[in-house]
Amino acid sequence: MKISLSEAVTALRQAQHVVITAHINPDGDAIGSSLGLMHALTSLGKECRVYIDDDLREIFRVLPGFDVIQRPDKEQPAPIEGADLLVVLDTTLDRTGRIHKLCTAPVLNIDHHVTNDAQAERAYVDGSRAACAEIVCEIVRELGVPFAGHKELAMCLYTGLATDTGFFSFSNTTAHTMHTAADLLAAGVQPNVISEALEKRPFDDVQSLAKALNRIELWHDGRAAGVFLDCTQMAELTHTEGLIDMVRVIDGTDVAVVMKEKEAGKIRVSMRSTGLDVAAICKQFGGGGHVRAAGCGFKDVPFAEARQRLLAALDTALDSYQPTNPTKTA
Ligand code: 5GP
Ligand code: MN
């Protein structure tokens, strides 16, 4: 059920033992929002635990509190007990891995994805915000926790804002986003410390990205670009994070796709566009996200078949899409 910002704040104020979680395949917004809210609630004297049911990339170690994030045991996950509120950030409940099953506390869902259909008991969803962290900033203020004097909190929430906006360059960046970021900087965040930590990669990973980029394909008269990596090709690579950001820059393309088979039968898809509604395309396959950045997964579907189904959906969408602002510069 949809609730208001003040109802979300009241739920947080009333809780004393809070479990915070966010989506699997966690990005800077998922981790930053979770840790930012944790710092705020802890400063109010509440007991707070953060669980994310996935691997965390080491680059996020720059975020204060990174080490407190827990993951349930892979084989024998213990129930998460003693909580009076489960806060689910930056996603619907179905993308929290096993957390919403292991923690049976009442749920408060806070999200900025337009595809969030507010199925949680209480859901505050604001699709106009660039990042979940932008909403968490509003909540933290309403809770009466100032950014000033809370640099740890500010670093986490700044990271959420920066990563979901492509460091304040995507179309979701608003004046409100920038004002919020400015307030976080005033609390002591050094933007270069965050960006330098997040962009660093081992040599092998850069070589892997180069190998993956070599497989780039263009189709639909050059309006679509993609990299498709089945599990054999993935096994030759150490790292493919950020690949989509290199694919989406190609002149003349309306849509970019990266499809990865992490293990046999487990496929993840990332899509980006210049205006075509990729959330709607991903929704056809059980995924979602934003109009210009979305994702979905395929389970137990052969790679070739998943690719063919995705391409068919993309072709249909592109056939009926007229870019209002063509990107081809040449
Ligand atoms: P990314 O390509 O960076 O993994 O995801 C792009 C956007 O789509 C993010 O906002 C992410 O949360 C969302 N997204 C990615 N995969 C899925 C999915 O399977 N389901 C839903 N609902 N959203 C997704
Ligand atoms: Mn987000």
PDB file of C-alpha atoms in Angstrom, residues 57 201 204-206 208-213 227 229 233-246 258-262 270:
ATOM      1  CA  ARG A  57      32.136  -5.185  -4.777  1.00  0.00           C
ATOM      2  CA  ARG A 201      40.014  -1.314 -11.258  1.00  0.00           C
ATOM      3  CA  ASP A 204      43.067  -7.670 -15.332  1.00  0.00           C
ATOM      4  CA  ASP A 205      39.623  -6.158 -15.084  1.00  0.00           C
ATOM      5  CA  VAL A 206      40.411  -3.434 -17.617  1.00  0.00           C
ATOM      6  CA  SER A 208      38.571  -8.097 -19.445  1.00  0.00           C
ATOM      7  CA  LEU A 209      36.460  -5.106 -20.341  1.00  0.00           C
ATOM      8  CA  ALA A 210      38.501  -4.649 -23.506  1.00  0.00           C
ATOM      9  CA  LYS A 211      37.939  -8.300 -24.464  1.00  0.00           C
ATOM     10  CA  ALA A 212      34.225  -7.982 -23.813  1.00  0.00           C
ATOM     11  CA  LEU A 213      34.007  -4.751 -25.824  1.00  0.00           C
ATOM     12  CA  VAL A 227      27.408  -7.281 -25.962  1.00  0.00           C
ATOM     13  CA  LEU A 229      28.371 -13.085 -23.226  1.00  0.00           C
ATOM     14  CA  GLN A 233      32.783 -16.332 -22.709  1.00  0.00           C
ATOM     15  CA  MET A 234      32.106 -15.052 -19.180  1.00  0.00           C
ATOM     16  CA  ALA A 235      34.499 -17.676 -17.776  1.00  0.00           C
ATOM     17  CA  GLU A 236      37.352 -16.027 -19.706  1.00  0.00           C
ATOM     18  CA  LEU A 237      36.698 -12.647 -18.060  1.00  0.00           C
ATOM     19  CA  THR A 238      37.495 -11.491 -14.543  1.00  0.00           C
ATOM     20  CA  HIS A 239      35.153  -8.555 -14.607  1.00  0.00           C
ATOM     21  CA  THR A 240      32.429  -6.931 -16.722  1.00  0.00           C
ATOM     22  CA  GLU A 241      30.982  -4.229 -14.431  1.00  0.00           C
ATOM     23  CA  GLY A 242      30.447  -0.945 -16.230  1.00  0.00           C
ATOM     24  CA  LEU A 243      30.406  -2.497 -19.692  1.00  0.00           C
ATOM     25  CA  ILE A 244      26.966  -1.058 -20.408  1.00  0.00           C
ATOM     26  CA  ASP A 245      28.322   2.479 -19.918  1.00  0.00           C
ATOM     27  CA  MET A 246      30.754   1.913 -22.760  1.00  0.00           C
ATOM     28  CA  VAL A 258      24.498  -6.174 -22.131  1.00  0.00           C
ATOM     29  CA  MET A 259      23.503  -9.788 -21.624  1.00  0.00           C
ATOM     30  CA  LYS A 260      25.628 -11.992 -19.366  1.00  0.00           C
ATOM     31  CA  GLU A 261      25.264 -15.639 -18.469  1.00  0.00           C
ATOM     32  CA  LYS A 262      26.943 -15.688 -15.062  1.00  0.00           C
ATOM     33  CA  SER A 270      21.155  -4.482 -18.493  1.00  0.00           C
TER      34      SER A 270
END
